[in-house]
Coordinates of C-alpha atoms and ligand atoms in Angstrom, one line a residue:
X132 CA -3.8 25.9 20.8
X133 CA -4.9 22.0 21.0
X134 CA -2.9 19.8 23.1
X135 CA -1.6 17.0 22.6
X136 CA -0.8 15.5 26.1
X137 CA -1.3 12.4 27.3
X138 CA -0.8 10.2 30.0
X139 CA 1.0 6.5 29.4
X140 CA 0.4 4.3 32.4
X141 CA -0.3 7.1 34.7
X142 CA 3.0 8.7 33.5
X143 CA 2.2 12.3 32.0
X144 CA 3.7 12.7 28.0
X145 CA 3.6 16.3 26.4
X146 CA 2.5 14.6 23.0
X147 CA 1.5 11.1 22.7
X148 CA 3.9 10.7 19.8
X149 CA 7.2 8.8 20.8
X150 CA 9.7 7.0 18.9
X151 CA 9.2 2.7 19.0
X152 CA 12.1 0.7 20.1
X153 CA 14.1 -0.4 17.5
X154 CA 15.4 1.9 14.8
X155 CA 17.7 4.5 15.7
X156 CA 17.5 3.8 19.6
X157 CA 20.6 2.0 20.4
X158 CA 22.9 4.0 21.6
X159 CA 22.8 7.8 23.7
X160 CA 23.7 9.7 20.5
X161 CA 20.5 8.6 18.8
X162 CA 18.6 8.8 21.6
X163 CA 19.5 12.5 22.4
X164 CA 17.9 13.4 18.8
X165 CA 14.9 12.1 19.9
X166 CA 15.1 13.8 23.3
X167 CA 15.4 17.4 21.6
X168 CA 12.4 16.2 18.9
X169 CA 8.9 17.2 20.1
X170 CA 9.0 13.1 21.2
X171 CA 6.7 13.0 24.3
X172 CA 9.1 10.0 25.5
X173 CA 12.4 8.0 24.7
X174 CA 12.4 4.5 24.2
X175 CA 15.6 2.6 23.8
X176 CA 16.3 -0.3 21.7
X177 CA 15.4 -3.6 23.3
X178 CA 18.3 -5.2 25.4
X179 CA 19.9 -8.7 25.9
X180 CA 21.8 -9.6 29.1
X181 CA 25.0 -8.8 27.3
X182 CA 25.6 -6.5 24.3
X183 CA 25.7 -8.2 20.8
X184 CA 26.0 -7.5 17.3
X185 CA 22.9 -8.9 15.6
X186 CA 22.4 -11.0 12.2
X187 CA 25.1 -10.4 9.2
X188 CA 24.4 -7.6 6.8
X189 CA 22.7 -6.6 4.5
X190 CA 19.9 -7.1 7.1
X191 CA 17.4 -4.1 5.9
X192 CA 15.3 -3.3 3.0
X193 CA 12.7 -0.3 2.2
X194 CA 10.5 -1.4 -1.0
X195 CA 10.9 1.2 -3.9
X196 CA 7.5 2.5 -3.5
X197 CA 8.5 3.5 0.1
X198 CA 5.4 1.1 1.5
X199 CA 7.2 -1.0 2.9
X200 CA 10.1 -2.1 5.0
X201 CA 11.7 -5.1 6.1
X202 CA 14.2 -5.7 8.6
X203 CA 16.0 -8.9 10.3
X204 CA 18.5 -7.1 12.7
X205 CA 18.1 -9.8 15.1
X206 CA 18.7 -7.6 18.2
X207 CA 21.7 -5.6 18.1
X208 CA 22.2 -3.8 21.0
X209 CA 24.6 -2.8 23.9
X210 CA 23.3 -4.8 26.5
X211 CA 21.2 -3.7 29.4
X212 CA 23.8 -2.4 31.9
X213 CA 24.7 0.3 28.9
X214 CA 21.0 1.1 28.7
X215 CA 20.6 1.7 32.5
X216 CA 23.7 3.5 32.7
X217 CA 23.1 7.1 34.2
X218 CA 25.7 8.1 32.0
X219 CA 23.4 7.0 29.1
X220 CA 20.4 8.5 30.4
X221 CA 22.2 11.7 31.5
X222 CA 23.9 12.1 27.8
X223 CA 20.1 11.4 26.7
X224 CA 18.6 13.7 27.9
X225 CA 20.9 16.2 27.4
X226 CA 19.0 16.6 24.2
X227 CA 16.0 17.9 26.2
X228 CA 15.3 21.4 25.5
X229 CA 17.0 23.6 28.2
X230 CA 14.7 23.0 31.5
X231 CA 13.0 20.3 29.7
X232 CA 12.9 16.7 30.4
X233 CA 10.8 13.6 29.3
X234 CA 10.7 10.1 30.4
X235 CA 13.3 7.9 29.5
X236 CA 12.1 4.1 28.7
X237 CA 14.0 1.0 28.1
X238 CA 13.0 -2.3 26.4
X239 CA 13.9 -5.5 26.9
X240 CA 13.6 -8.9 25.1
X241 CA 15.5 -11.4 26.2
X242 CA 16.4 -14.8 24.9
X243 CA 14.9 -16.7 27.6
X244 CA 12.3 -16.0 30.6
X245 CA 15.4 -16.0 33.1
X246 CA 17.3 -13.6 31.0
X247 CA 14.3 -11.0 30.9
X248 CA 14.3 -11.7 34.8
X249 CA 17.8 -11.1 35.2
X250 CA 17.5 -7.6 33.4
X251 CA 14.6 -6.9 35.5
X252 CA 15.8 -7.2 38.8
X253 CA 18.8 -4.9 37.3
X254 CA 16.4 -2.1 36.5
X255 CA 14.4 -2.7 39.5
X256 CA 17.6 -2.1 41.6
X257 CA 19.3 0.5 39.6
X258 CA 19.0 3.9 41.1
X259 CA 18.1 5.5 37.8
X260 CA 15.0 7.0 37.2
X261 CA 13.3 4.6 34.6
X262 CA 9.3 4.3 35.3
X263 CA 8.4 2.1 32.5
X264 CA 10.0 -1.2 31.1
X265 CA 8.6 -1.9 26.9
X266 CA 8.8 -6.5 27.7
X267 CA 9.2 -7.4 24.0
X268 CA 7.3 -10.5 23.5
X269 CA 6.9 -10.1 19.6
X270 CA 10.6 -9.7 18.0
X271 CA 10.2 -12.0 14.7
X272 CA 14.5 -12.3 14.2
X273 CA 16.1 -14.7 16.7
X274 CA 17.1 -17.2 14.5
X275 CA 15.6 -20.8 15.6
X276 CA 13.1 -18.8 18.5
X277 CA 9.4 -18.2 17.8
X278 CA 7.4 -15.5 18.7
X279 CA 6.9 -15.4 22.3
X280 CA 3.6 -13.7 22.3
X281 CA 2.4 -16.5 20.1
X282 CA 2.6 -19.2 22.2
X283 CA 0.3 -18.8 25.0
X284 CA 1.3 -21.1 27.2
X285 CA 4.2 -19.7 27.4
X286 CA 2.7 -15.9 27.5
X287 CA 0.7 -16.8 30.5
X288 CA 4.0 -19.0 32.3
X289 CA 6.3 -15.5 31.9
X290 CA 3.3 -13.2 33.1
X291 CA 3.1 -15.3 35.9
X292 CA 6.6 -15.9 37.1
X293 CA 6.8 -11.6 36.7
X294 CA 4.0 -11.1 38.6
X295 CA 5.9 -13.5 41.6
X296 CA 8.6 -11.3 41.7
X297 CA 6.7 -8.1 42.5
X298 CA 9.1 -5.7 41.0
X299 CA 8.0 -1.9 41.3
X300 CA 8.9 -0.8 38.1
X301 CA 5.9 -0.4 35.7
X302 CA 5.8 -3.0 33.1
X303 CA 4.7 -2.7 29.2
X304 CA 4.3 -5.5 26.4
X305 CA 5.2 -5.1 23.4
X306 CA 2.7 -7.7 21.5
X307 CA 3.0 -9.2 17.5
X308 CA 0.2 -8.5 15.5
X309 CA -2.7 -11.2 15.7
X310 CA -4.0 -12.0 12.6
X311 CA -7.0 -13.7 13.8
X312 CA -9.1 -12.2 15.8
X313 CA -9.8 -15.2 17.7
X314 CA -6.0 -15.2 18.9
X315 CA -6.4 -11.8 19.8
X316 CA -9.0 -12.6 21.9
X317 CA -6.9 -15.1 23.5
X318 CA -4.1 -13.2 24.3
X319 CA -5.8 -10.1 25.5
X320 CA -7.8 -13.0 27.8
X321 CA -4.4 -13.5 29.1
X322 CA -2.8 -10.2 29.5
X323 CA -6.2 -9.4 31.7
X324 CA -5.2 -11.7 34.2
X325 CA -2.1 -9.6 34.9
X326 CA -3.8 -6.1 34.8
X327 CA -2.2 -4.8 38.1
X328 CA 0.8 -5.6 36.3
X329 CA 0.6 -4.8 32.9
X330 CA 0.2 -0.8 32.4
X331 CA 0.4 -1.1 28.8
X332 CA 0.5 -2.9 25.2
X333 CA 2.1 -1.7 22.2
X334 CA 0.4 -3.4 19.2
X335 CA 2.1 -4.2 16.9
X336 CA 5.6 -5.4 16.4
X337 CA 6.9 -5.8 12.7
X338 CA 5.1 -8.4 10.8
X339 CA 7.2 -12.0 10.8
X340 CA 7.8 -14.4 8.5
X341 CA 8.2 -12.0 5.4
X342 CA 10.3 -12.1 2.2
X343 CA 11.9 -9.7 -0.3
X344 CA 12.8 -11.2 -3.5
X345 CA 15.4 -9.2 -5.5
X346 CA 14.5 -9.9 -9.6
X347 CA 17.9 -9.7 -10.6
X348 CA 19.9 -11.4 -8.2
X349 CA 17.2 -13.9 -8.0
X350 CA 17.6 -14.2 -4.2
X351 CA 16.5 -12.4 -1.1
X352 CA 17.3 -9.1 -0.4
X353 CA 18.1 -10.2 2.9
X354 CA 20.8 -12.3 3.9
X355 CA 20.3 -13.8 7.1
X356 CA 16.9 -16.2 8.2
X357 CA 17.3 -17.4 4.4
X358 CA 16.0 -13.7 3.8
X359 CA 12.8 -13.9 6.1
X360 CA 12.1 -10.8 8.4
X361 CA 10.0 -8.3 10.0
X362 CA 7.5 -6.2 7.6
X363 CA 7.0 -2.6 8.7
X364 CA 6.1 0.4 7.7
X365 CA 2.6 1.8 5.4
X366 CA 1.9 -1.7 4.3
X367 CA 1.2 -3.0 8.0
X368 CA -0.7 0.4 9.1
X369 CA -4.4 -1.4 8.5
X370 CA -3.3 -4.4 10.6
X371 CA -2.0 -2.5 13.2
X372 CA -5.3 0.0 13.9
X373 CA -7.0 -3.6 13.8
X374 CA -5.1 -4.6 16.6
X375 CA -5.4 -1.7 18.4
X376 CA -9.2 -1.3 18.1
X377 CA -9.6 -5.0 19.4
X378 CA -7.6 -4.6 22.3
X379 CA -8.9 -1.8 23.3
X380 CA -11.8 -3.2 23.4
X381 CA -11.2 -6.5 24.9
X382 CA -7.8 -5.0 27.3
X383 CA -9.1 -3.9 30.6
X384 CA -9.8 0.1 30.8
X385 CA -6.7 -0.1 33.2
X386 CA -4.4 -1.0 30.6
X387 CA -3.3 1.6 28.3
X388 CA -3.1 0.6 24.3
X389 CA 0.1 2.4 22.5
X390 CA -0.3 2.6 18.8
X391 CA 2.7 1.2 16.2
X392 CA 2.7 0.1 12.6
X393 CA 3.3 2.4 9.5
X394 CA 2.5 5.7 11.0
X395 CA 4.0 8.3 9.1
X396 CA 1.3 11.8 9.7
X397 CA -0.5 13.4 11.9
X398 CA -3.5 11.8 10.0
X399 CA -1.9 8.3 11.3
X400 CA -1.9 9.1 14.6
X401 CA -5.3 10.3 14.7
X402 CA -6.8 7.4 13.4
X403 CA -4.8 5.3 15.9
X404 CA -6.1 7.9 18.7
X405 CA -9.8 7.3 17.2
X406 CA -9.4 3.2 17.6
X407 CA -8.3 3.7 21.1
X408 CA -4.7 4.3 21.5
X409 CA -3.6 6.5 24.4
X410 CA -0.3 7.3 22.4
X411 CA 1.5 6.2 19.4
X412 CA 5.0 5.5 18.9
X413 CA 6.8 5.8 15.6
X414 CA 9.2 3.3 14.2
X415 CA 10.0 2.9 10.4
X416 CA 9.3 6.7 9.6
X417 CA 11.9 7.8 12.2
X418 CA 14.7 5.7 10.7
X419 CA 13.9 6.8 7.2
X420 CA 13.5 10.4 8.3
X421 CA 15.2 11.0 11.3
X422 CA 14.0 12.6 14.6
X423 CA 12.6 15.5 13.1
X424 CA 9.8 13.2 12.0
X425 CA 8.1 13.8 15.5
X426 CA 8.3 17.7 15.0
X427 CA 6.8 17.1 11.6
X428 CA 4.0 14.4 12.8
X429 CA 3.2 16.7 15.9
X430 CA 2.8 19.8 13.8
X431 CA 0.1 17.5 11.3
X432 CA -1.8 16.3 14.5
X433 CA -2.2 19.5 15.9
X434 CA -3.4 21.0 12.3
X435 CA -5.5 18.0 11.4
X436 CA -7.3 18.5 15.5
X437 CA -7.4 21.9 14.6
X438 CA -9.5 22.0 11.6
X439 CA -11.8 19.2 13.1
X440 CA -12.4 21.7 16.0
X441 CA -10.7 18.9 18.6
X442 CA -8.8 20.6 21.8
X443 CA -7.4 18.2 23.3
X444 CA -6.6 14.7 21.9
X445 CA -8.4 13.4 24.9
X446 CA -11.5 14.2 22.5
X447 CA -10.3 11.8 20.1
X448 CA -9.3 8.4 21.9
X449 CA -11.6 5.6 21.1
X450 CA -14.2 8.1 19.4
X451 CA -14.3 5.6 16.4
X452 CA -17.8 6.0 15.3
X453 CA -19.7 3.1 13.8
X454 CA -20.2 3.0 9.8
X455 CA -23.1 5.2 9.1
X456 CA -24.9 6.4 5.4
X457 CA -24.8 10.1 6.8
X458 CA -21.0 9.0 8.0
X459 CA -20.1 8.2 4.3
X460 CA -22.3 10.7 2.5
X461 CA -20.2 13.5 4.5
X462 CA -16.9 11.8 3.4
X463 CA -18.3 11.6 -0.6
X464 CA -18.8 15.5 -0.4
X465 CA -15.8 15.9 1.1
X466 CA -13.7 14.3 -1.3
X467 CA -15.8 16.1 -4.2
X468 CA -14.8 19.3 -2.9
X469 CA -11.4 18.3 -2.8
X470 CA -11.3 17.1 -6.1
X471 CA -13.5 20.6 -7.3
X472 CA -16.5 18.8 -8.3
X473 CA -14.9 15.6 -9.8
X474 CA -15.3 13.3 -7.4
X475 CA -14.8 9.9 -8.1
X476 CA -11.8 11.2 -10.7
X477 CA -8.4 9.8 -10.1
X478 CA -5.7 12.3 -9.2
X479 CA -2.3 12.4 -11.3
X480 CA 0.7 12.7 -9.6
X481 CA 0.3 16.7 -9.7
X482 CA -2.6 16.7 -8.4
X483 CA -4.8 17.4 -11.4
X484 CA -7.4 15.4 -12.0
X485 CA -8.5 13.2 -15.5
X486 CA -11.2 15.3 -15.7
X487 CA -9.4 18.5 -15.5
X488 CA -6.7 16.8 -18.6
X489 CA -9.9 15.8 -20.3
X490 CA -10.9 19.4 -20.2
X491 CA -7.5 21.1 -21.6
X492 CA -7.4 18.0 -24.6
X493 CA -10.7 19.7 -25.7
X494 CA -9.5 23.3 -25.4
X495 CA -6.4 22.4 -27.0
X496 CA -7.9 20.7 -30.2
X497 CA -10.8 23.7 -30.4
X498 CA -7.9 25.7 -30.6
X499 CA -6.0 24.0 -33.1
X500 CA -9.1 23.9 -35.4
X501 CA -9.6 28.2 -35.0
X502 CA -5.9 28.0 -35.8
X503 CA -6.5 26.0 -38.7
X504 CA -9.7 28.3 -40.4
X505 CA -7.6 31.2 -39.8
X506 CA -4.6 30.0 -42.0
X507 CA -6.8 28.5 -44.1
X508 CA -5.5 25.2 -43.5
X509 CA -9.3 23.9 -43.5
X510 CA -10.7 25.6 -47.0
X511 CA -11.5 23.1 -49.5
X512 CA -9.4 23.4 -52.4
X513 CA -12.5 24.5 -54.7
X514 CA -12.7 27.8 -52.1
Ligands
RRO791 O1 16.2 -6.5 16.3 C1 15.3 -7.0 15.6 O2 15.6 -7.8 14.7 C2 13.9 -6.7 15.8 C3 13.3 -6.7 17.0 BR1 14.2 -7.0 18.6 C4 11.9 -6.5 17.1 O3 11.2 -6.5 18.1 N1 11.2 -6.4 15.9 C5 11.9 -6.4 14.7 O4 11.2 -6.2 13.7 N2 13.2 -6.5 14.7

């Protein structure tokens, strides 16, 4: 048996895979799913002050290849008290296996610094167990708002004013995805002057600023933000292990790194776990699939840790090895003996490869030719 615990800010996980904030978190119904999945946590959906409905629909789009996703829900949600609630976290975790629980999370991004400090001091004062608050300093849909998390004055002024008030409950950020690495150096600079308050970072939120063109309509797919929203899913998974690599390597060792963009198998998660994430949470797979996406991704991460003779995914976080010649000559023979000697040949969508169909054209027209000769198809007339 390999395990796949973990610990998040010094709070054990029984698997490091957990659902992100955001799709199907906002309310105890969905959140009950997650609690019964092999989730090793629950995150809610990030909270405002008061509940609110979000931008006008449609407000969603998956791409037809299923690469990507884009969404500018513009924070609908039920406002923090709901969140908070014991009867929320009670009918939450009422999904827990019998005798079974599992820490219960909430997120909040609020629209202003004294917003998120007025739904602090709510948690820090609310008798229900909560150990760890997801700050969202990365949402890409408030209409008219940029991304928090960008601006690093006013990064450093919120960390700051947080830090004053002293609160007891552990705090995480949820960051954007830096695109330069020269910003991400910047930022991480900045979340290490807070590292006795910042337990962990979740890198990285959807991708802002992104647009779906519909061919037919000839407009957005999206309606609201004159169709710009957040990217997620596959498409963002190469930018995301960036970002986690880099701040793990620039965070202090204090602060844990939690893994998001386009995983979708338990090969995802361990190449997060490889470029230094502690755990991973899921986001665009669980609202295409549903919660029984963590029972499926836990299965493929125990298989895949299995096969590579790992016991623990303790082995595998931040084991990323450097490029090597031996590194890629193993991978080459790997592939060849995946591909049964044709390495190199592209795979068709059942899985044989163009060298295998070259193969079976040549059988085919040898037998079309013994055909022939035997019906006399191929005698000269003069025979
Ligand atoms: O609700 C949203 O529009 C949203 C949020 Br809060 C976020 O953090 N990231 C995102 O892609 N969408």
């Amino acid at each position: 048996m390999v395990s796949l615990e973990t610990t998040l800010a010094g709070i054990p996980l029984k698997t490091c895979v957990y659902n992100a904030s955001g799709p199907r978190s906002g309310n105890s119904s969905a959140l009950a799913k997650v609690a019964a999945s092999r989730s090793g946590a629950i995150l809610a959906k990030s909270a405002t002050v008061s509940s609110q409905n979000g931008n006008p629909q449609p407000r969603t789009w998956h791409s037809p290849d299923d690469k990507a996703s884009m969404n500018s829900e513009g924070l609908p949600n039920n406002g923090i008290d709901y969140y908070i609630e014991s009867s929320t976290i009670e009918e939450t975790l009422a999904g827990c296996k019998e005798g079974s629980t599992k820490p219960y999370m909430v997120s909040i991004s609020g629209k202003t610094l004294d917003d998120n400090l007025a739904m602090l001091d709510k948690i820090n004062t609310s008798p229900a167990n909560i150990p760890l608050v997801e700050l969202n300093l990365a949402c890409p849909n408030v209409i008219g708002k940029p991304i928090i998390a960008y601006d690093f004055d006013q990064l450093k002024m919120i960390l700051k004013t947080i830090q004053s008030k002293k609160y007891k409950v552990k705090l995480g950020l949820k960051l954007p995805p830096y695109l330069d690495s020269k910003h991400l150096s910047q930022a991480a600079a900045i979340i290490n002057e807070y590292s006795s308050m910042v337990s962990y970072v979740a890198s990285i939120n959807t991708i802002g600023n992104a647009l779906s063109v519909d061919p037919v309509s000839e407009a957005p797919f999206i309606s609201s933000n004159n169709g710009l929203a957040g990217l997620s899913g596959p498409a963002v998974k190469y930018t995301a292990l960036a970002n986690v690599r880099q701040m793990r390597e620039q965070l202090d060792k204090s602060i844990d790194v939690v893994g998001v963009g386009g995983i979708e198998s338990g090969t995802d998660v361990f190449l997060f776990l490889l470029c230094g994430a502690t755990a991973v949470q899921v986001g665009t797979c669980h609202w295409k699939e549903g919660a029984t996406c963590f029972d499926r991704i836990c299965n493929e991460l125990e298989t895949i840790l299995q096969e590579k003779g790992y016991s623990s995914v303790q082995d595998v976080i931040g084991q990323l090895k450097p490029w090597s010649k031996e590194g890629a000559a193993k991978s080459r023979a790997a592939k060849k003996l995946e591909t049964g000697g044709s390495a190199g040949a592209t795979k068709t969508a059942n899985g044989s490869s163009d060298f295998a169909k070259m193969l079976n054209n040549i059988l085919l027209v040898v037998i079309a030719i013994l055909l022939a000769d035997k019906f006399g198809v191929l005698q000269s007339p003069t025979e």
